[in-house]
Short mmCIF file of C-alpha atoms and ligand atoms in Angstrom, two decimals:
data_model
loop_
_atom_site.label_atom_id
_atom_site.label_comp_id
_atom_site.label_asym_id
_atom_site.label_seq_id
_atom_site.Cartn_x
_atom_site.Cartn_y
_atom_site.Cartn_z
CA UNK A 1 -85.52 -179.75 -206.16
CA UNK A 2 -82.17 -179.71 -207.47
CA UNK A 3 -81.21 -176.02 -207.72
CA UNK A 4 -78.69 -174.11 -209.41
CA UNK A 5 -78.22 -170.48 -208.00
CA UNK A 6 -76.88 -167.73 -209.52
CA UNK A 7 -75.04 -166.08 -206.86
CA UNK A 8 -73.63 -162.35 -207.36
CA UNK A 9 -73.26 -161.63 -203.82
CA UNK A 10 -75.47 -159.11 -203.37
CA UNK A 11 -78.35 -159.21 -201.32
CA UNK A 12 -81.05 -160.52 -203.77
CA UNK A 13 -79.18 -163.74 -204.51
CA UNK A 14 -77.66 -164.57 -201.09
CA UNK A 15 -81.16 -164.24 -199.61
CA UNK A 16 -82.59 -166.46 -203.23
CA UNK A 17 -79.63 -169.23 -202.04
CA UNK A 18 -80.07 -169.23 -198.18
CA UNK A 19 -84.41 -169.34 -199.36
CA UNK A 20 -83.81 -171.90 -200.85
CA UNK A 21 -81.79 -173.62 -198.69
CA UNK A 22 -84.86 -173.22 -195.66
CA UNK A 23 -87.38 -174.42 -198.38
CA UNK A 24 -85.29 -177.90 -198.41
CA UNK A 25 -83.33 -177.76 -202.25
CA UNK A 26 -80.25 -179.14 -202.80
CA UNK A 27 -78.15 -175.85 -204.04
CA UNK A 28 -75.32 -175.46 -205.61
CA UNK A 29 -73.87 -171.53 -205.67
CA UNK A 30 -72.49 -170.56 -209.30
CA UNK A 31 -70.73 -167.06 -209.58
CA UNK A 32 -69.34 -165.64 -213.06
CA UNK A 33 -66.45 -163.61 -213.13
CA UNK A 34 -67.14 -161.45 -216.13
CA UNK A 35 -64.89 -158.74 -215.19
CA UNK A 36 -67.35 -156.62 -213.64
CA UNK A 37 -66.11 -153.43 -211.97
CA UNK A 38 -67.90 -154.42 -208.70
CA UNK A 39 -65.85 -158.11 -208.33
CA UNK A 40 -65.60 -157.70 -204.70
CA UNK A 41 -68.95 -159.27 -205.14
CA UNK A 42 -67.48 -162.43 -205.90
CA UNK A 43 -66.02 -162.76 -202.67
CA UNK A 44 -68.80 -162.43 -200.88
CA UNK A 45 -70.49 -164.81 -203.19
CA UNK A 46 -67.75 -167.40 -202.13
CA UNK A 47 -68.60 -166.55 -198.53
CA UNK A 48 -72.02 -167.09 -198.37
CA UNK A 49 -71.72 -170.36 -199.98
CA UNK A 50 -69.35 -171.32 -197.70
CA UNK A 51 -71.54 -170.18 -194.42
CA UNK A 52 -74.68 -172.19 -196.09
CA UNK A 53 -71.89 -175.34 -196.52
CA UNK A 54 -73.38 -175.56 -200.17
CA UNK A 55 -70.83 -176.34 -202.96
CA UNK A 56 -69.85 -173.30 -204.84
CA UNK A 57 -68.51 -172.84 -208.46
CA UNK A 58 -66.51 -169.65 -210.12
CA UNK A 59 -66.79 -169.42 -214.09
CA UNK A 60 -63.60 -167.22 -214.70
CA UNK A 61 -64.75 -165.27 -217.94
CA UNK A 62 -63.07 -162.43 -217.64
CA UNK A 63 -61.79 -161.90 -221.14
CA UNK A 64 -65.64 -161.27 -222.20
CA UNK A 65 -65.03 -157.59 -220.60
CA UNK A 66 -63.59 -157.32 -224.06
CA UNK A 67 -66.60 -157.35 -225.97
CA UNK A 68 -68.70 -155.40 -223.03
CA UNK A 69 -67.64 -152.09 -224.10
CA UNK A 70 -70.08 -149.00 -222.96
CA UNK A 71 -71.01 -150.08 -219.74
CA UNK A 72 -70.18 -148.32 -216.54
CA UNK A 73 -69.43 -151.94 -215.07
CA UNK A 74 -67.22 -153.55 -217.65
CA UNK A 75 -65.95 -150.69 -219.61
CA UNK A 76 -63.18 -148.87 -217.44
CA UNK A 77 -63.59 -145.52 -219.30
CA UNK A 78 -67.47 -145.16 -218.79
CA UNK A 79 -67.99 -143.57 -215.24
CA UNK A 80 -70.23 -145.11 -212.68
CA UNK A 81 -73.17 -142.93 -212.24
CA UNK A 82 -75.03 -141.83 -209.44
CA UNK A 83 -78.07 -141.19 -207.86
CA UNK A 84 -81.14 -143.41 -208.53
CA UNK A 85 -81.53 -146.47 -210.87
CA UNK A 86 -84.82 -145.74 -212.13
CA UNK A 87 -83.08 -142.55 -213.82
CA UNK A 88 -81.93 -142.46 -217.59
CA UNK A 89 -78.49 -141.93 -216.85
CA UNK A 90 -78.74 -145.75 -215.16
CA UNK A 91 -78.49 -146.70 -218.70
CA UNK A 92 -74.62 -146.97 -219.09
CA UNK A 93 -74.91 -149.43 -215.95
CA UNK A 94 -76.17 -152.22 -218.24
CA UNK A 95 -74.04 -155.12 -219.36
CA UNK A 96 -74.53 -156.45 -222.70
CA UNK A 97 -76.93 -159.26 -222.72
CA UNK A 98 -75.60 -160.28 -219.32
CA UNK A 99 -78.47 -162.31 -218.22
CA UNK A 100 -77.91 -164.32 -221.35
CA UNK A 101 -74.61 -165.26 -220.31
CA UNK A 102 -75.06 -166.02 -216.80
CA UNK A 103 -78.71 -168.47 -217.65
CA UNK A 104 -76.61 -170.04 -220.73
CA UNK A 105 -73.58 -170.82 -218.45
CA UNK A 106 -76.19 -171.41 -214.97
CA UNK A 107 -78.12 -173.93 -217.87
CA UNK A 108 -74.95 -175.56 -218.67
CA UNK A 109 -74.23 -176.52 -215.35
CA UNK A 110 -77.47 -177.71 -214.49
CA UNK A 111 -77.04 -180.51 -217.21
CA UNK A 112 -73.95 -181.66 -216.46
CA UNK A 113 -74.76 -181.88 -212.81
CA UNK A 114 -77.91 -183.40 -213.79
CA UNK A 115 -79.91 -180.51 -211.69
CA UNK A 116 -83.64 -179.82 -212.20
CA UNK A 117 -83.93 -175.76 -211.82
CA UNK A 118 -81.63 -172.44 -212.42
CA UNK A 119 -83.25 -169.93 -209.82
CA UNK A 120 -81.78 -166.45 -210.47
CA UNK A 121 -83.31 -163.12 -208.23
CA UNK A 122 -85.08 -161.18 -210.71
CA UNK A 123 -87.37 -159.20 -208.61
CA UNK A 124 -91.02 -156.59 -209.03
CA UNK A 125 -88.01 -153.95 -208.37
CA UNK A 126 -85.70 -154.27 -211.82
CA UNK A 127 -86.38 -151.39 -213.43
CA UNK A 128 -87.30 -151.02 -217.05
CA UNK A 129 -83.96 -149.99 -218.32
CA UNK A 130 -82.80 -153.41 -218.08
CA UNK A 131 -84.39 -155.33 -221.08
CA UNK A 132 -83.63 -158.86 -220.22
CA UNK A 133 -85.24 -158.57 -217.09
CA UNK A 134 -88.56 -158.32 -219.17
CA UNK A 135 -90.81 -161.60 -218.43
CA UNK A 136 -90.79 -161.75 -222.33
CA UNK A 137 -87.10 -162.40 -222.13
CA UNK A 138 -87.26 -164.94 -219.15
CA UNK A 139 -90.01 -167.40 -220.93
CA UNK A 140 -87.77 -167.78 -224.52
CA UNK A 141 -84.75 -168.21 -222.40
CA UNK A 142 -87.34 -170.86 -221.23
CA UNK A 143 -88.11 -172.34 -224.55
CA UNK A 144 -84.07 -172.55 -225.32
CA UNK A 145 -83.92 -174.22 -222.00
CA UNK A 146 -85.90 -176.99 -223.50
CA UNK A 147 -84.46 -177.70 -227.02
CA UNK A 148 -80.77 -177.05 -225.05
CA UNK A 149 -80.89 -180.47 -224.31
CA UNK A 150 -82.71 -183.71 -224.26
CA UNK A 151 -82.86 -183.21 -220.08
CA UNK A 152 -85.27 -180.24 -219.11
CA UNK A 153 -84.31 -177.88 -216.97
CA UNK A 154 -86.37 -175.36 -215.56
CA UNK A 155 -85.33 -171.59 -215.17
CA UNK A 156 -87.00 -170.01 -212.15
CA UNK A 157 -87.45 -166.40 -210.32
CA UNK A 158 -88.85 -167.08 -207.05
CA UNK A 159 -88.60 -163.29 -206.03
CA UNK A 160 -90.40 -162.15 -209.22
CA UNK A 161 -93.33 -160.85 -207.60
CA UNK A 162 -90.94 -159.18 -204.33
CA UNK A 163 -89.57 -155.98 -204.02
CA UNK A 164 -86.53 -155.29 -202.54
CA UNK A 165 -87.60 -154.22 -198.79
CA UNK A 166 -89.66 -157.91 -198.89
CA UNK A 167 -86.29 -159.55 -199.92
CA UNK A 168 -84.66 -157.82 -196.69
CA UNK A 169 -87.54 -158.91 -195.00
CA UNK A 170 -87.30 -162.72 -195.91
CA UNK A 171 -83.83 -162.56 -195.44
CA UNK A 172 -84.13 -161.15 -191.88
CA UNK A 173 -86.44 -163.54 -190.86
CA UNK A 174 -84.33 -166.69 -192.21
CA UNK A 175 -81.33 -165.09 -190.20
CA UNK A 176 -78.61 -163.86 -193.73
CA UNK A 177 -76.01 -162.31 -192.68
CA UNK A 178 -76.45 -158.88 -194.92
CA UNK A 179 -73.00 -157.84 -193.59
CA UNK A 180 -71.48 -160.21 -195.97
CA UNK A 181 -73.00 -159.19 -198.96
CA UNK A 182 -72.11 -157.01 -201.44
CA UNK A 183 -73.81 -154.31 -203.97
CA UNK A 184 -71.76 -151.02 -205.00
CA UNK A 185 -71.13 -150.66 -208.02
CA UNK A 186 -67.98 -148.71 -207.64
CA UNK A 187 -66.03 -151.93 -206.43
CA UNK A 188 -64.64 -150.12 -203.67
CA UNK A 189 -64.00 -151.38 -200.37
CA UNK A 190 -67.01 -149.60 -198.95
CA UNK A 191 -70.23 -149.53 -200.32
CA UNK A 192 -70.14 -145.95 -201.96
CA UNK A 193 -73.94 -144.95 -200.61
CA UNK A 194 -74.68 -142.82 -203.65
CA UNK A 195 -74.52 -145.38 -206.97
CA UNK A 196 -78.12 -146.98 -208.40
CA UNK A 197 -77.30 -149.92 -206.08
CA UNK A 198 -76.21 -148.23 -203.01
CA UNK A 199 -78.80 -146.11 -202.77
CA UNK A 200 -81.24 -149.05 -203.68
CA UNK A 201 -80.09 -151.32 -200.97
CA UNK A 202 -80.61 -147.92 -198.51
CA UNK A 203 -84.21 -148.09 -199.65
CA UNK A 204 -84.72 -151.53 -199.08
CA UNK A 205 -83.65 -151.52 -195.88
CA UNK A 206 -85.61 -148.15 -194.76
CA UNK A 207 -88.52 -149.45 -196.34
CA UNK A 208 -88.18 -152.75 -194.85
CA UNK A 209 -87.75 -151.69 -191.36
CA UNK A 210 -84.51 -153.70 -190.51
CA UNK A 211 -81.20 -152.62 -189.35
CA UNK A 212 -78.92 -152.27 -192.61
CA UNK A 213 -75.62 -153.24 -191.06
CA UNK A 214 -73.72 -151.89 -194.21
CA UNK A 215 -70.49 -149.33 -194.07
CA UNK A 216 -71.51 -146.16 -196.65
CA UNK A 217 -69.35 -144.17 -197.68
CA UNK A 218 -72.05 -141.10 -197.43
CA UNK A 219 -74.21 -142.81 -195.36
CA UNK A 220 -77.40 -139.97 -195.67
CA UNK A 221 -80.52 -141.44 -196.09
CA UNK A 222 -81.17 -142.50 -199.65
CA UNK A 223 -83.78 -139.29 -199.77
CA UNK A 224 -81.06 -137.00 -198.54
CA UNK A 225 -78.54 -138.83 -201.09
CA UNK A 226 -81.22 -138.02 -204.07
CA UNK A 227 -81.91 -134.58 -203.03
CA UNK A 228 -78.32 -133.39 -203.11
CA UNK A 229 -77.60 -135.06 -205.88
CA UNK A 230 -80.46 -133.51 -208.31
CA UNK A 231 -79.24 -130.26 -206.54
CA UNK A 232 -75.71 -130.49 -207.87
CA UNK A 233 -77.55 -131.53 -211.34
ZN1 LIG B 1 -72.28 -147.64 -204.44
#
């Protein structure tokens, strides 16, 4: 297959590119710069493309942050929140129809490079606050992928049915680099160890039983993280 990924560089996606990669696709790495709070990411998304020597595009859309007022992660006076994602107050982390954006843009791409398949790393983890993570959402971005264009392409999840410790897992055996990946949603230097994502990717990694090699800012166990948090609450 002839794959596009969408790359964020954060764990889910580097290990969905570097899968692929073992599984014998052509890739090529597509990152969006939609002027997310946490654009360190794109750095590492540049980096990982470059270790996997696949070719790797940018979209600069940063003037969308614009129109993406309310959330925590393009909206400058909304405050990142923390403690776990599952919680309500996870809400204001939500971009406005983001997945939209990044499968219209991946989908775009695809056609003009004359490319099969747009794999993206939805996994069993995204939680229910995030509405276009529903399957419902996925299959009639499907049926627009189809009357798009006169070419089909196909848009894939590979890691629907994963949670986040089997990601780590997969990714551990196929030898990523988790170092050089990215998820805090701060956009600090270091991972902050107490936002939805931190404390997610501490999960994964406890759960998965693999060394996380990430710096934390507060780097307590995710349990210890929780519990002080609801304490200050
Ligand atoms: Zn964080």
């Amino acid at each position: 297959m002839k794959v596009i990924v969408i790359t964020s560089g954060g764990m889910d996606s580097t290990v969905l590119a570097h899968w692929h990669r073992s599984q014998g696709d052509t890739v090529s790495a597509l990152a969006i710069d939609y002027g997310q709070r946490h654009r360190q990411e794109l750095f590492f998304a540049a980096k990982q493309a470059e270790k996997l020597g696949v070719p790797f595009t940018q979209v600069d859309l940063r003037s969308l942050k614009q129109v993406l007022r309310g959330s925590s992660q393009t909206d400058d006076s909304v405050a990142v929140p923390h403690g776990h994602y599952a919680e309500e107050n996870m809400k204001v982390t939500v971009v406005p129809n983001r997945n939209m954006i990044l499968l219209s843009v991946a989908l775009a791409q695809a056609i003009s490079l004359k490319f099969d398949v747009v794999s993206y790393a939805a996994h069993a983890g995204d939680h229910a606050i995030y509405p276009d993570c529903r399957p419902e959402f996925v299959d009639a971005m499907n049926g627009a992928a189809k009357l798009c264009d006169w070419q089909h392409v196909e848009i894939v999840r590979p890691f629907i049915h994963k949670t986040k410790a089997d990601i780590v897992r997969i990714g551990h055996a196929i030898g990523v680099d988790f170092a050089k990946t990215y998820s805090c949603y701060e956009g600090t230097q270091s991972h902050c160890g107490r936002c939805g994502t931190c404390v997610e990717r501490k999960e994964a990694f406890e759960h998965a039983e693999v060394f996380d090699p990430t710096f934390y800012t507060d780097a307590r166990p995710s349990s210890e993280v929780l519990a002080s948090l609801a304490q200050k609450s």
